[in-house]
mmCIF file of C-alpha atoms in Angstrom:
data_model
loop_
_atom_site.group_PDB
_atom_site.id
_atom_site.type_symbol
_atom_site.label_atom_id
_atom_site.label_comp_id
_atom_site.label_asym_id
_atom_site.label_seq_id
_atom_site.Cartn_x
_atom_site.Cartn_y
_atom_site.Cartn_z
ATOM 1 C CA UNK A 1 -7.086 49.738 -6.163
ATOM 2 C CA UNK A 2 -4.512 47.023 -5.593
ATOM 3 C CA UNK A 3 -6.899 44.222 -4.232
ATOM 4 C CA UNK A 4 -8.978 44.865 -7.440
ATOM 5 C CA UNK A 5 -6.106 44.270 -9.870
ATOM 6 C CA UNK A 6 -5.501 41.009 -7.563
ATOM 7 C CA UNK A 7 -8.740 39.882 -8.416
ATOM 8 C CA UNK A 8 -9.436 40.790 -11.746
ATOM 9 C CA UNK A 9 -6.075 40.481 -12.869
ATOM 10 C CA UNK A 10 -6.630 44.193 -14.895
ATOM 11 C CA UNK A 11 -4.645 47.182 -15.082
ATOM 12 C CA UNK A 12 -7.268 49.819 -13.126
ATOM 13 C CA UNK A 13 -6.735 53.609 -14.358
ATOM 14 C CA UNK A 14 -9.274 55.444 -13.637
ATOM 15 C CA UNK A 15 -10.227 58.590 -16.276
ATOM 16 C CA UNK A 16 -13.109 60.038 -14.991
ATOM 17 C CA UNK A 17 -15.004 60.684 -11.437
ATOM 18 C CA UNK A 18 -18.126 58.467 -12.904
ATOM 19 C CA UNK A 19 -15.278 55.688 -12.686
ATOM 20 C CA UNK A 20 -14.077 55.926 -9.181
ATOM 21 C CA UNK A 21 -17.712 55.935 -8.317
ATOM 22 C CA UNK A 22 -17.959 52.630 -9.969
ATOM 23 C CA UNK A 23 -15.056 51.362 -7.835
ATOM 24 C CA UNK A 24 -16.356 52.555 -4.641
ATOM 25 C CA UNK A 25 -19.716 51.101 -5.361
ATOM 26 C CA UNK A 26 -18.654 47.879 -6.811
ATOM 27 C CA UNK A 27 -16.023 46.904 -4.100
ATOM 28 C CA UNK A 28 -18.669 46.740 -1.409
ATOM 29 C CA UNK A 29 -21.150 44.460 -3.335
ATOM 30 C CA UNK A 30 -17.864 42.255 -4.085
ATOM 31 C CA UNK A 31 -16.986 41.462 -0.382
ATOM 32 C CA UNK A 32 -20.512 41.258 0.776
ATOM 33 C CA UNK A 33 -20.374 38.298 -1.893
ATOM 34 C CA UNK A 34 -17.374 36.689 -0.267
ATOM 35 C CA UNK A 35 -18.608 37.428 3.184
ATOM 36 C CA UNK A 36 -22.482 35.429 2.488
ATOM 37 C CA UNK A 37 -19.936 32.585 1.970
ATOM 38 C CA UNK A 38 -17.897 32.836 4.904
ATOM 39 C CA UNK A 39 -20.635 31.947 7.682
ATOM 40 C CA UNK A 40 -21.484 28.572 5.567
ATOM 41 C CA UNK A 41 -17.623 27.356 6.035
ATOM 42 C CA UNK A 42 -17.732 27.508 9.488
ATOM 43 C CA UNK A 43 -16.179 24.691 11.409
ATOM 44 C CA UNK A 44 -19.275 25.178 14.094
ATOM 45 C CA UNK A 45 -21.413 23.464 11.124
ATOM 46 C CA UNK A 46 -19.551 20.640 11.402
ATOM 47 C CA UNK A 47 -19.434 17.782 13.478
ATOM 48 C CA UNK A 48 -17.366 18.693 16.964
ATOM 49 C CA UNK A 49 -15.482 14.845 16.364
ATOM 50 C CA UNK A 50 -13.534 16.663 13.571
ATOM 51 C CA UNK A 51 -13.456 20.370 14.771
ATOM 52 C CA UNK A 52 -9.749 20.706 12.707
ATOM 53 C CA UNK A 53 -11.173 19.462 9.314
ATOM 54 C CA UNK A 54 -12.495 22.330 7.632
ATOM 55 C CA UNK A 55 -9.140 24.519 9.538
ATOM 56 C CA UNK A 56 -6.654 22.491 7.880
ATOM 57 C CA UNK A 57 -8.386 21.814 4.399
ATOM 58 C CA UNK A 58 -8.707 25.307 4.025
ATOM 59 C CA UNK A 59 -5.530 26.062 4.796
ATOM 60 C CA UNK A 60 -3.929 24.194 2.164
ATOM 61 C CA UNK A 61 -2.038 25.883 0.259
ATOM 62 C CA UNK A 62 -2.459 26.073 -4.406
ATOM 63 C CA UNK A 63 -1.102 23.343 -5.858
ATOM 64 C CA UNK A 64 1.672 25.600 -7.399
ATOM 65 C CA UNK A 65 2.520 26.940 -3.852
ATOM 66 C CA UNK A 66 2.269 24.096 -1.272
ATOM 67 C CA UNK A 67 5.313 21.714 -0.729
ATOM 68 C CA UNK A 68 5.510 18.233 -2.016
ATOM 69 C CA UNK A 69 4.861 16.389 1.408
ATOM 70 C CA UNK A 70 2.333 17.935 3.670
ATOM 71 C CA UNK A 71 2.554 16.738 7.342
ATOM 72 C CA UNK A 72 -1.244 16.659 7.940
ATOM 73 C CA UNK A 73 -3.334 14.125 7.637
ATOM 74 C CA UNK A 74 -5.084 15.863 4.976
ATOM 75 C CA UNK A 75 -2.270 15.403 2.751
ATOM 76 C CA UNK A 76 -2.511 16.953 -0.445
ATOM 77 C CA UNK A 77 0.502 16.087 -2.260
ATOM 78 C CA UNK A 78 1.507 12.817 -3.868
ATOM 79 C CA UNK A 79 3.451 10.143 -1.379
ATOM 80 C CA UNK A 80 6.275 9.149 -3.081
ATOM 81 C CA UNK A 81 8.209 7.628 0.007
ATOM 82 C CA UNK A 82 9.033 3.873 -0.499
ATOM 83 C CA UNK A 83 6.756 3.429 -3.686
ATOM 84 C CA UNK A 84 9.854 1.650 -5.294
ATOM 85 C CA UNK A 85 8.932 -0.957 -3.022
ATOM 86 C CA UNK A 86 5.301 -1.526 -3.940
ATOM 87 C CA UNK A 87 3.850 -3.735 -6.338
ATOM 88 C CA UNK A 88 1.846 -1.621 -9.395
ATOM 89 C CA UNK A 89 -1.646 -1.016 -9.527
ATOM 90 C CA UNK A 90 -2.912 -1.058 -13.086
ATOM 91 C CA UNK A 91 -5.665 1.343 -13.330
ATOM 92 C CA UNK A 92 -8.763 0.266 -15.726
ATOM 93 C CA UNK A 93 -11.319 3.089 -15.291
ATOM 94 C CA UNK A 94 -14.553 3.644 -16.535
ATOM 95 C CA UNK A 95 -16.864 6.540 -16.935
ATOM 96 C CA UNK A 96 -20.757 6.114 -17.571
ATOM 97 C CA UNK A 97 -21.702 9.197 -18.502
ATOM 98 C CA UNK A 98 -19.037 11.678 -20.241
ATOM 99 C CA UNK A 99 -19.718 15.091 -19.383
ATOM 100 C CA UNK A 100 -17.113 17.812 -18.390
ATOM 101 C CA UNK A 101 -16.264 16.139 -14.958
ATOM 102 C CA UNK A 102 -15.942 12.685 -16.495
ATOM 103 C CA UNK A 103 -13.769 14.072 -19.603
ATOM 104 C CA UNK A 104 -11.938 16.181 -17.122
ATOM 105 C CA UNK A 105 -10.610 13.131 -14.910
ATOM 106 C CA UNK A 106 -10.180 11.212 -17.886
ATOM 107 C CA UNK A 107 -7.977 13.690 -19.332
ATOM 108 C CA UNK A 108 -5.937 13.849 -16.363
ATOM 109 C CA UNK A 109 -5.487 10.175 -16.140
ATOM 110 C CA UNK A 110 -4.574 9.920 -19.623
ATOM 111 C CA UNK A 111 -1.792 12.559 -20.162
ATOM 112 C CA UNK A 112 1.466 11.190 -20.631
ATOM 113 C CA UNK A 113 2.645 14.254 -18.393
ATOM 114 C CA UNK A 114 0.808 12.994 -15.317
ATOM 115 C CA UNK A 115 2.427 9.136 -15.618
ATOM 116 C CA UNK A 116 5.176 10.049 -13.668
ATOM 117 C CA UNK A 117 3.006 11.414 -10.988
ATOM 118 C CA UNK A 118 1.279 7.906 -10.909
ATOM 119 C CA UNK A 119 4.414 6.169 -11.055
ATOM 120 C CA UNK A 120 5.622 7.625 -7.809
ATOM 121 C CA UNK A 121 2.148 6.469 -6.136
ATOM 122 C CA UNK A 122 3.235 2.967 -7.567
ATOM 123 C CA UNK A 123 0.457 3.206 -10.183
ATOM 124 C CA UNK A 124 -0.401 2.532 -13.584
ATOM 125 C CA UNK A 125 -2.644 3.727 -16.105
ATOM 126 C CA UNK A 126 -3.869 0.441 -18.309
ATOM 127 C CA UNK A 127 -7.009 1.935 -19.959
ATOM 128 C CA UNK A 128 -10.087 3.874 -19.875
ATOM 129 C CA UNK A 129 -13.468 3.043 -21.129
ATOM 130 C CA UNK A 130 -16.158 5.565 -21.861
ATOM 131 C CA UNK A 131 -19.681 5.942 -22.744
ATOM 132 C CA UNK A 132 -20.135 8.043 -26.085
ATOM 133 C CA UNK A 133 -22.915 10.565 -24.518
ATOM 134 C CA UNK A 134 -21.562 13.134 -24.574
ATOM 135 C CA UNK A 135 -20.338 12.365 -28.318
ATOM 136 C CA UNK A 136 -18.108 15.339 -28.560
ATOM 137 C CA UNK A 137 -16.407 14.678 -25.392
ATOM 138 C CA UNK A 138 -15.830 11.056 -26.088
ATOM 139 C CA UNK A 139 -15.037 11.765 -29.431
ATOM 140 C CA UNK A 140 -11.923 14.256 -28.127
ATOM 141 C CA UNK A 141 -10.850 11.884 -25.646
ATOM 142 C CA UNK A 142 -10.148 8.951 -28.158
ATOM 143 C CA UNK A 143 -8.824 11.593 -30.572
ATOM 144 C CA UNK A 144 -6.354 13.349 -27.621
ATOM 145 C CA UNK A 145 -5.439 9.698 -26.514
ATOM 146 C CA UNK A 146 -6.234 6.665 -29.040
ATOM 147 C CA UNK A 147 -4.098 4.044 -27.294
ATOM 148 C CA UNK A 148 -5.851 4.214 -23.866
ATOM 149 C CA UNK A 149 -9.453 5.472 -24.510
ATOM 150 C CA UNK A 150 -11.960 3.274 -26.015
ATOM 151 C CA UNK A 151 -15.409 5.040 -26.659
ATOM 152 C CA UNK A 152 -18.536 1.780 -25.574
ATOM 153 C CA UNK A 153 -22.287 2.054 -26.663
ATOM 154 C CA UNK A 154 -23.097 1.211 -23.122
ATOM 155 C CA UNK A 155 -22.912 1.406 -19.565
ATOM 156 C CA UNK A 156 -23.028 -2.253 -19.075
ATOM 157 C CA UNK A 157 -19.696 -2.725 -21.792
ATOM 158 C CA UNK A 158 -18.016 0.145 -19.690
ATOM 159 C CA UNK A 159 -18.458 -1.655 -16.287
ATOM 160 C CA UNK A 160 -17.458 -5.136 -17.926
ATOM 161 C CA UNK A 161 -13.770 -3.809 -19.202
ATOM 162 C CA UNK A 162 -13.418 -1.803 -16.159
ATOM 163 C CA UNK A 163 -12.511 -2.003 -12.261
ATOM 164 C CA UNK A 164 -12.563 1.378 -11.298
ATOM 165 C CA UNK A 165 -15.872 3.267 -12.385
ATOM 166 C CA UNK A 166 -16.656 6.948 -12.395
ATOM 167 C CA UNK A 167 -20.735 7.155 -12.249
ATOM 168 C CA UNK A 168 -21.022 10.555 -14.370
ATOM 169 C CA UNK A 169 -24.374 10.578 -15.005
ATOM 170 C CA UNK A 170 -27.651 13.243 -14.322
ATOM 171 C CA UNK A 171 -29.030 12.333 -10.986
ATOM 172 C CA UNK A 172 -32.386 11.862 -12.725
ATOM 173 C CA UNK A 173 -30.343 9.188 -14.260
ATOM 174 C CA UNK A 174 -28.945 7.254 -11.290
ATOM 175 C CA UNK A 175 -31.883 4.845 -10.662
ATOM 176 C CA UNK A 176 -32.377 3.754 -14.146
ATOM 177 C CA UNK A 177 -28.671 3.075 -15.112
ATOM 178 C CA UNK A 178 -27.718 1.510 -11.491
ATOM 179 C CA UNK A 179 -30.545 -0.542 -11.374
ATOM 180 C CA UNK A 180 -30.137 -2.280 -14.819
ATOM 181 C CA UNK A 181 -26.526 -3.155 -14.028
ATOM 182 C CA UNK A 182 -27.757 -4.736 -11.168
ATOM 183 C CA UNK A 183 -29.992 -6.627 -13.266
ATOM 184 C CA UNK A 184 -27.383 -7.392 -16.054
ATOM 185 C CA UNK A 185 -25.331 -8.758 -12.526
ATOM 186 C CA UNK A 186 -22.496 -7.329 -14.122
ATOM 187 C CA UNK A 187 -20.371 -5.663 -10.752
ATOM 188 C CA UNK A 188 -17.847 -8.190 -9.466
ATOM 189 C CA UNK A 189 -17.657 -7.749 -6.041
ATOM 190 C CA UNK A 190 -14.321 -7.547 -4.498
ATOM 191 C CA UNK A 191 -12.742 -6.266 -7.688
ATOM 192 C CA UNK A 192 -14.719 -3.630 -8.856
ATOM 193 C CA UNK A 193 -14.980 0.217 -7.506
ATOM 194 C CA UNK A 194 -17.675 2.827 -7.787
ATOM 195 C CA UNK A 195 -17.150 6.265 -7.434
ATOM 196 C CA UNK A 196 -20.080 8.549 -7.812
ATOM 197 C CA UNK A 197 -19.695 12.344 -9.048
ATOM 198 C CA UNK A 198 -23.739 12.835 -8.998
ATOM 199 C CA UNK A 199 -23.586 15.577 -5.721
ATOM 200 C CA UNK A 200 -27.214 14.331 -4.769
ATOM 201 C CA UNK A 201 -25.991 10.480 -4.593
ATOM 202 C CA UNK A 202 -25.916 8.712 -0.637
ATOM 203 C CA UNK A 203 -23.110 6.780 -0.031
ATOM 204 C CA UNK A 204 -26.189 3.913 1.458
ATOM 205 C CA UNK A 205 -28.139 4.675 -1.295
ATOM 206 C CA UNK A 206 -25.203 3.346 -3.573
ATOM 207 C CA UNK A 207 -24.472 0.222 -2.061
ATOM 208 C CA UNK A 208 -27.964 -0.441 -1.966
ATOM 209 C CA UNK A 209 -28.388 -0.256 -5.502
ATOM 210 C CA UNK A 210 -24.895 -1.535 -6.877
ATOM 211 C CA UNK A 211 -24.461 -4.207 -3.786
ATOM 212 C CA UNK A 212 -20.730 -3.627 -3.739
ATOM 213 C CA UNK A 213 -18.808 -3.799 -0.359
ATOM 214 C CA UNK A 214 -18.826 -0.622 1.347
ATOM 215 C CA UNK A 215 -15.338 0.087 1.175
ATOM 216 C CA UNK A 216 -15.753 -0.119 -3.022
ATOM 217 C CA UNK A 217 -18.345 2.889 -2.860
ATOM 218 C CA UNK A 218 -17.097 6.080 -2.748
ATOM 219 C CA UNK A 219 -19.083 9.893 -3.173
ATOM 220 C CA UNK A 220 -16.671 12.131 -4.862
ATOM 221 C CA UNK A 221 -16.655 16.282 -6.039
ATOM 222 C CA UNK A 222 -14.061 17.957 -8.036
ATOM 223 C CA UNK A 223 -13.745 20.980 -10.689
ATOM 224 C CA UNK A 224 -12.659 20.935 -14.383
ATOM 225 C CA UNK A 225 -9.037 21.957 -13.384
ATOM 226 C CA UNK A 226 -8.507 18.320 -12.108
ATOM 227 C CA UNK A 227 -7.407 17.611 -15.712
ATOM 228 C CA UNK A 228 -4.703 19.912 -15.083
ATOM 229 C CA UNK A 229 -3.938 18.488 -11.297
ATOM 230 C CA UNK A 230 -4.713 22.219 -10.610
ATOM 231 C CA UNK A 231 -7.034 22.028 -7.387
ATOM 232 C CA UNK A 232 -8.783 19.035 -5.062
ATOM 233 C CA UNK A 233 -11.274 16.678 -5.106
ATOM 234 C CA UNK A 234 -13.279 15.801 -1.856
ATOM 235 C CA UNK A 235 -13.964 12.081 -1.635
ATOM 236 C CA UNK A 236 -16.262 10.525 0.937
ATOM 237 C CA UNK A 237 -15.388 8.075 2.701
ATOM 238 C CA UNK A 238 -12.074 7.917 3.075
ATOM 239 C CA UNK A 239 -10.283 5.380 1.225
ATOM 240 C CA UNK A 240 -6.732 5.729 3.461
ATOM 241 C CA UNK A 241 -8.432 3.753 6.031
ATOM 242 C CA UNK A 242 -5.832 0.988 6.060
ATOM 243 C CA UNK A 243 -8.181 -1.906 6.791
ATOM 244 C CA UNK A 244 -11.653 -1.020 5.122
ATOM 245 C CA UNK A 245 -10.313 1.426 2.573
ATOM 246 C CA UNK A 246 -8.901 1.515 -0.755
ATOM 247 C CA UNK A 247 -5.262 3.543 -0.349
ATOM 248 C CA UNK A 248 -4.737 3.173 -4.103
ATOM 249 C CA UNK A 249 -8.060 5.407 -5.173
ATOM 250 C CA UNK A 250 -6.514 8.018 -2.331
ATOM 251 C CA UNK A 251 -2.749 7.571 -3.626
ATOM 252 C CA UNK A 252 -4.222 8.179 -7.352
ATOM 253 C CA UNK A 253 -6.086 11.567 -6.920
ATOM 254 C CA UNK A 254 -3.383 13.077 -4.896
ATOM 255 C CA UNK A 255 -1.020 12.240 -7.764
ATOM 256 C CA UNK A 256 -3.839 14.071 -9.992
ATOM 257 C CA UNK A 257 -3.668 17.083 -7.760
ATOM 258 C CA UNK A 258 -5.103 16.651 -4.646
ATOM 259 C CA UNK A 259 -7.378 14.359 -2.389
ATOM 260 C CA UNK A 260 -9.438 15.696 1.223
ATOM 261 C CA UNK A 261 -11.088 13.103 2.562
ATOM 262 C CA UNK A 262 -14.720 13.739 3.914
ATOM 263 C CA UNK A 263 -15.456 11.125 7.217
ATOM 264 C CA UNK A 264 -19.550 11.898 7.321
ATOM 265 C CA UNK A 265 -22.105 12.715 4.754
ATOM 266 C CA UNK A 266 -22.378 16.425 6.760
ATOM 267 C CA UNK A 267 -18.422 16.985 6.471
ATOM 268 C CA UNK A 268 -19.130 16.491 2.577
ATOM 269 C CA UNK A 269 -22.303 18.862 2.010
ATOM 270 C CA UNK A 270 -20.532 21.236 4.167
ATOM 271 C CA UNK A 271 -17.178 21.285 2.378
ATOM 272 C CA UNK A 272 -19.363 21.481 -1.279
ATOM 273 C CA UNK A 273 -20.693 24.611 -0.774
ATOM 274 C CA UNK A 274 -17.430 26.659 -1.873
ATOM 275 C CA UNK A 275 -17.474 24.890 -4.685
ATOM 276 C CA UNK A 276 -20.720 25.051 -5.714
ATOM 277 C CA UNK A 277 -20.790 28.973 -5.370
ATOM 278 C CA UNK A 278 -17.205 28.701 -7.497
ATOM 279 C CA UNK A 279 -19.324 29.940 -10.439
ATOM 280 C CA UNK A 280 -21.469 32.250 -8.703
ATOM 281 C CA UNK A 281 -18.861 33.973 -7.304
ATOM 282 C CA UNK A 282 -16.321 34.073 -10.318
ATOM 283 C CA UNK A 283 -19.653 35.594 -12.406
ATOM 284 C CA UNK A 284 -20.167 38.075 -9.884
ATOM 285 C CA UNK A 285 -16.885 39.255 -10.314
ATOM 286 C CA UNK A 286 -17.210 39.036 -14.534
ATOM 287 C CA UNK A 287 -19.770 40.879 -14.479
ATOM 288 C CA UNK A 288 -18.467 43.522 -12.153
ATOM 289 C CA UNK A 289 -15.140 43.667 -14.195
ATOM 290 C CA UNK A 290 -17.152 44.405 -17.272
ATOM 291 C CA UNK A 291 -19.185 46.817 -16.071
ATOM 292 C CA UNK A 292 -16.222 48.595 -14.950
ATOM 293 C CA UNK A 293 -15.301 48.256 -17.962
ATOM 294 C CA UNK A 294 -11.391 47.368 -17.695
#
């Protein structure tokens, strides 16, 4: 009775027999869901160079519950340690494409709430450029924050005012839009940053079709509650890496929540799959709450 009001968050009073029937049948079906996920985050599935990954990124505490400064190398938390003494990175980020996700990290980056968070990572939000599909997402983000977002008729005008970009696009998409920015030649290598959200996209694949540097391509996943620096993102490859990486796209989503880096393209699919059974799971249980009917 008490894990049940831990999950669904419901006051459980059962009235009749039929009802504790319910419970005893329902309970069952609910861990055998969490248990078909259990074998798939197995560190065995991983590569044996990093047999602690998944153990300490799944350790990690809610953002509302773990301490500022995590000790592992998986930090989680925003570094604020000597960040007086660094110089500022503006942040000019673009989104092609401007679903959920991409509305979602824009919203985070944009909320005068969250500048302080930058701030302590020595960084700096200067502005954000977006494509207008998906109209009414673009359409809130100017609204929500006028003096940052500006709303672009294409992919190519997005790329142009930007140095970071967020590729938020279908993956039926991907070919079509990278390869006519290609052919506009408008990626400045050196300076400019992709970071792809499309969970199909290579790594390879990207720098092949963008040819950026590999340490300015980046695969990344993360959830809607990134807007509310609620949860992670997993980003692949690392950007920490001192001398190929970018520390400043590492430094900015841990100041927007939360950042585990990925080292392989096997660590990555393996650490997707909770998330991509986040909605499976959470219907499972919406569905069992209602039929309960609490």
């Amino acid at each position: 009775m008490n894990c049940l009001r831990l999950v669904f968050g419901h006051n459980i009073s059962p009235k009749t027999s039929s009802r504790s029937s319910k419970l005893s049948i329902s309970l069952p079906i609910l861990l055998l869901t969490i248990a078909a996920i259990v074998p798939f985050l197995s560190p065995s599935k991983l590569q044996s160079s990093s047999p602690n990954f998944v153990a300490n990124a799944f350790s990690i505490k809610p953002h509302h519950l773990r301490p500022r400064h995590h000790p592992s190398q998986l930090t989680m938390s925003a570094t604020t340690a000597n960040a007086e003494d660094k110089p500022t990175h503006k942040i000019r980020a673009g989104f092609v494409g401007c679903g959920t996700i991409a509305s979602s990290i824009a919203t985070s980056l944009a909320k005068p709430a969250h500048q302080t968070h930058l701030a302590q990572n020595s960084l700096a939000l200067s502005s954000i450029h977006v494509t207008r599909r998906s109209e009414s997402k673009s359409k809130a983000l100017k609204e929500n924050f006028p003096d940052v977002v500006t709303v672009c008729e294409t992919a190519e005008e997005v790329v142009r005012n930007s140095d970071l970009v967020f590729l938020c696009v279908l993956p039926q998409h991907v070919e079509g839009v990278l390869g006519e920015l290609k052919e506009k030649g408008v990626w400045r290598k050196g300076e400019h940053t992709l970071v792809s959200l499309v969970s199909t996209s290579k790594v390879d694949d990207l720098i092949q079709k963008t040819s950026l540097p590999p340490n300015h391509v980046y695969k990344m996943i993360c959830l809607p509650p990134i807007a509310n620096r609620e949860g992670c993102v997993l980003l692949q490859p690392p950007a920490s890496n001192s001398e190929n990486g970018l520390p400043f796209l590492k430094s900015m989503l841990d100041a927007l929540g939360g950042c585990v880096e990925c080292p392989t393209d096997d660590v990555m699919n393996a650490m997707m799959i909770p998330g991509c059974m986040m909605g499976s799971m959470y219907g499972v249980m919406r569905n069992t709450r209602d039929w309960l009917g609490m």
